[in-house]
Amino acid sequence: MADYTIVASLGAAANGELFLATPPPRLRLSTDRVVIKVFDAVCDAAAHRRGVRELRAFAAVTSPYLARVFDATLSGQFMYAMEYFPLGSLGEPTAPLTRCEILSVAADATRGVHALHEAGIAHGNITPWAMMIASTGGQTVGGRICDLGLSRALTTNDPLTSFSRPHAVSYVDPVLLSTAATPSRATDIWSLGASLHFALTGETVYGADFSDQPLLAVRAAMSGHVTVSAQLDDANAELIRCCLGDPGARPSTAAELADRITALGVGSTTRSAPDGHHM
């Protein structure tokens, strides 16, 4: 695959597939492992240029909460290399997380989204699998945001509801499914709230985990009827409802949301989140 050495498949991602790989010497990286994302659609040179332009804009944003992007290549299909996180993501952690750890990862990833917004970039593809778990030294963990939504740059033919993880539609603001709206601060904040809900409860905001039921996931998302889990305490439930509510009532920025998530973590217990949030 180009000049990368594939180590293992990491499974499906939004509009593509992920691979663990050894980077080529030309990149002169200090790490011997990267993640390659290969997009499903075959794209032409013009689409490649658009994808590279968006990745460069992402990489130019200065924030410790953004996953690093190292390279972009066109070999029939568009692919790019990014930072590898051995601890996994909030969608698929490699080990159980405490509630406090989930909130810490979510707050950091949300700060990364805010940095993108301040640079004029809407992420457009926020799911629990885009909220990566980063080791911060010792026994603590933090978060990074990755997997910028590039599908609209790479092809003009794919509908927004075209996903490699079909249940990822559960994390898309319904306004994007039913109107001609484009991703924005407000829709990203909806996705952040929905992703946090899943990480804490193992349920989507439509009342179930639709991992194996893509048609039900799409039907539920198109209905727009969200349900906040009874597993959540009052403070967590209130914040998530705020994210999922009318755009004008949502946190005005992702930075505000991150601060509120951090405040929830201060008083959080150390017990593990429900097993259901592991995929």
XYZ file of C-alpha atoms in Angstrom:
279
model
C 0.000 0.000 0.000
C 2.062 2.849 -1.397
C 5.381 2.596 0.492
C 3.840 1.642 3.841
C 4.169 -1.817 5.383
C 0.810 -3.044 6.652
C 0.929 -4.645 10.099
C -2.766 -5.313 10.725
C -6.278 -4.300 9.739
C -8.026 -2.143 12.333
C -11.452 -2.453 10.739
C -13.952 -0.083 9.186
C -14.081 3.661 9.700
C -16.324 6.367 8.291
C -16.181 6.030 4.494
C -13.129 3.784 4.566
C -10.927 1.272 6.344
C -8.125 1.630 8.875
C -4.783 -0.195 8.913
C -1.902 -0.263 11.365
C 1.290 0.242 9.391
C 5.003 0.930 9.535
C 5.770 4.338 7.999
C 8.301 4.733 5.178
C 11.759 6.180 5.971
C 11.007 9.252 3.826
C 8.714 10.614 6.554
C 11.517 10.536 9.145
C 9.089 9.888 11.969
C 10.145 9.073 15.511
C 7.443 6.392 15.741
C 7.400 2.982 14.072
C 3.609 2.756 13.903
C 0.992 4.883 12.171
C -2.635 4.393 11.207
C -3.548 4.573 7.535
C -7.082 5.442 6.514
C -8.011 4.274 3.017
C -11.210 5.743 1.616
C -13.658 3.444 -0.153
C -14.319 5.606 -3.180
C -11.879 5.786 -6.057
C -11.055 9.446 -6.557
C -9.405 11.447 -9.306
C -6.577 13.974 -9.121
C -8.939 16.881 -8.458
C -10.560 15.070 -5.534
C -7.098 14.194 -4.235
C -6.128 17.865 -4.286
C -9.279 18.771 -2.354
C -8.590 16.081 0.230
C -4.975 17.168 0.658
C -6.079 20.788 1.010
C -8.478 19.900 3.831
C -5.896 17.720 5.580
C -3.343 20.516 5.379
C -5.851 22.893 6.922
C -6.449 20.351 9.709
C -2.705 19.842 10.260
C -2.084 23.599 10.340
C -4.316 24.053 13.388
C -2.208 24.351 16.518
C -3.701 22.266 19.311
C -2.397 19.478 21.547
C -5.826 17.861 21.265
C -5.682 17.045 17.541
C -4.296 13.768 16.224
C -1.239 14.362 14.071
C -1.542 13.825 10.305
C 1.694 12.760 8.600
C 1.022 12.080 4.932
C -1.572 11.846 2.150
C -1.295 9.657 -0.939
C -3.376 8.801 -4.001
C -3.046 5.262 -5.330
C -6.415 4.754 -6.982
C -7.971 5.442 -3.592
C -7.214 8.394 -1.345
C -5.367 7.503 1.842
C -3.668 9.350 4.637
C -1.448 8.458 7.587
C -2.094 9.692 11.098
C -1.044 9.154 14.681
C -1.604 5.718 16.255
C -3.299 5.486 19.659
C -2.671 2.054 21.251
C -5.307 2.657 23.945
C -8.086 2.854 21.351
C -11.039 5.217 21.290
C -14.159 5.951 23.300
C -15.991 3.755 20.811
C -13.571 0.869 21.260
C -11.179 1.218 24.205
C -8.586 -1.517 24.649
C -9.336 -1.676 28.393
C -12.265 -0.597 30.576
C -12.373 3.112 31.392
C -13.649 4.766 34.542
C -16.279 7.455 34.183
C -13.675 10.026 35.152
C -11.383 8.795 32.356
C -14.206 8.896 29.806
C -14.966 12.486 30.752
C -11.271 13.419 30.563
C -10.904 11.951 27.070
C -14.145 13.564 25.906
C -13.194 16.985 27.279
C -9.802 16.954 25.541
C -11.251 15.765 22.228
C -13.884 18.486 22.486
C -11.129 21.077 22.931
C -9.603 19.759 19.720
C -12.917 20.313 17.955
C -12.999 23.866 19.313
C -9.545 24.525 17.853
C -10.840 23.404 14.450
C -13.881 25.645 14.774
C -11.719 28.641 15.620
C -9.776 27.949 12.420
C -13.013 27.914 10.427
C -13.211 24.115 10.088
C -16.242 22.013 11.011
C -15.197 18.448 11.795
C -18.311 16.846 10.319
C -17.520 13.272 11.347
C -17.532 13.130 15.150
C -18.273 9.703 16.611
C -16.970 7.839 19.671
C -14.412 6.231 17.318
C -12.976 9.636 16.415
C -12.349 10.470 20.087
C -9.008 8.794 20.732
C -7.539 7.829 24.097
C -4.056 9.241 24.631
C -1.662 8.384 27.427
C -0.585 11.510 29.273
C 1.972 9.755 31.463
C 1.591 7.658 34.567
C -1.927 6.365 35.107
C -3.774 9.269 33.488
C -5.360 9.493 30.055
C -6.400 12.352 27.834
C -8.077 12.669 24.471
C -7.459 13.617 20.856
C -9.877 14.163 17.983
C -9.164 12.587 14.615
C -10.887 11.370 11.440
C -11.918 14.656 9.849
C -14.968 14.205 7.615
C -13.382 14.323 4.157
C -16.012 12.434 2.183
C -17.586 15.590 0.765
C -14.183 16.755 -0.469
C -13.330 13.439 -2.124
C -16.613 12.858 -3.944
C -19.664 14.889 -4.796
C -21.797 11.785 -5.320
C -21.846 10.127 -1.901
C -24.835 11.073 0.261
C -24.187 12.155 3.821
C -25.804 8.929 5.001
C -23.129 6.813 3.253
C -21.061 5.303 6.093
C -18.590 2.422 6.420
C -19.871 2.091 9.972
C -23.597 2.290 9.119
C -24.560 2.963 12.737
C -22.367 6.107 12.659
C -25.510 7.876 11.464
C -26.545 7.780 15.138
C -23.997 10.543 15.797
C -25.106 12.914 13.039
C -27.315 15.884 13.904
C -30.688 15.034 12.296
C -30.764 18.463 10.655
C -27.960 17.266 8.361
C -30.030 14.254 7.322
C -33.230 16.091 6.524
C -32.080 19.410 5.063
C -29.389 20.879 2.858
C -27.509 22.096 5.942
C -23.740 21.633 6.145
C -21.656 20.724 9.225
C -21.168 23.607 11.655
C -20.278 24.388 15.264
C -23.819 23.530 16.316
C -23.981 20.197 14.468
C -20.541 19.193 15.767
C -21.702 19.946 19.325
C -24.734 17.691 18.758
C -22.351 14.927 17.669
C -20.113 15.478 20.693
C -23.095 15.114 23.013
C -24.295 11.967 21.253
C -20.791 10.472 21.377
C -20.407 11.214 25.082
C -23.799 9.589 25.701
C -22.627 6.369 24.056
C -19.286 6.370 25.869
C -21.008 6.679 29.249
C -23.926 4.308 28.678
C -23.230 1.948 25.785
C -26.430 3.228 24.149
C -27.008 5.638 21.313
C -29.318 8.585 21.886
C -31.953 6.565 20.034
C -32.100 4.030 22.877
C -29.907 1.171 21.660
C -26.570 0.212 20.170
C -27.262 -0.267 16.456
C -23.842 -1.754 15.590
C -25.419 -4.792 13.930
C -28.630 -3.112 12.755
C -27.719 -0.433 10.206
C -31.218 -0.076 8.769
C -32.686 0.497 12.220
C -29.932 3.030 12.902
C -30.838 5.034 9.811
C -34.572 4.809 10.554
C -34.064 5.983 14.139
C -31.815 8.852 13.081
C -34.247 10.029 10.428
C -36.995 10.144 13.068
C -35.023 12.694 15.085
C -36.548 11.415 18.356
C -33.713 11.189 20.877
C -33.818 9.567 24.310
C -31.357 10.272 27.113
C -30.530 7.098 29.039
C -31.758 6.596 32.591
C -28.257 5.297 33.396
C -26.967 8.874 33.481
C -26.994 10.956 36.629
C -28.836 14.265 36.525
C -25.792 16.414 35.746
C -24.576 14.278 32.827
C -28.099 13.913 31.463
C -28.700 17.657 31.612
C -25.518 18.455 29.689
C -26.232 15.891 26.993
C -29.821 17.123 26.600
C -28.408 20.608 26.160
C -26.143 19.384 23.334
C -29.021 17.601 21.607
C -31.547 20.411 21.950
C -32.331 23.379 19.760
C -29.160 24.905 18.257
C -29.698 28.185 20.087
C -29.809 26.412 23.448
C -26.660 24.339 22.932
C -23.287 25.377 24.356
C -22.204 28.296 22.185
C -18.740 26.838 21.602
C -17.025 23.487 21.955
C -14.688 25.142 24.484
C -17.671 25.871 26.719
C -18.804 22.270 26.340
C -15.307 20.989 27.195
C -15.236 23.049 30.384
C -18.622 21.677 31.402
C -17.479 18.109 30.748
C -14.361 18.731 32.837
C -16.512 20.063 35.679
C -18.542 16.850 35.606
C -15.342 14.827 35.880
C -14.211 16.633 39.019
C -16.992 15.027 41.036
C -17.142 11.773 39.096
C -16.738 8.409 40.772
C -13.967 6.050 39.678
C -16.184 3.086 38.865
C -16.076 1.731 35.339
C -18.624 2.722 32.755
C -21.147 0.073 31.667
C -19.677 -2.816 29.687
C -22.074 -1.988 26.875
C -19.913 0.855 25.612
C -17.249 -1.581 24.418
C -17.616 -2.654 20.833
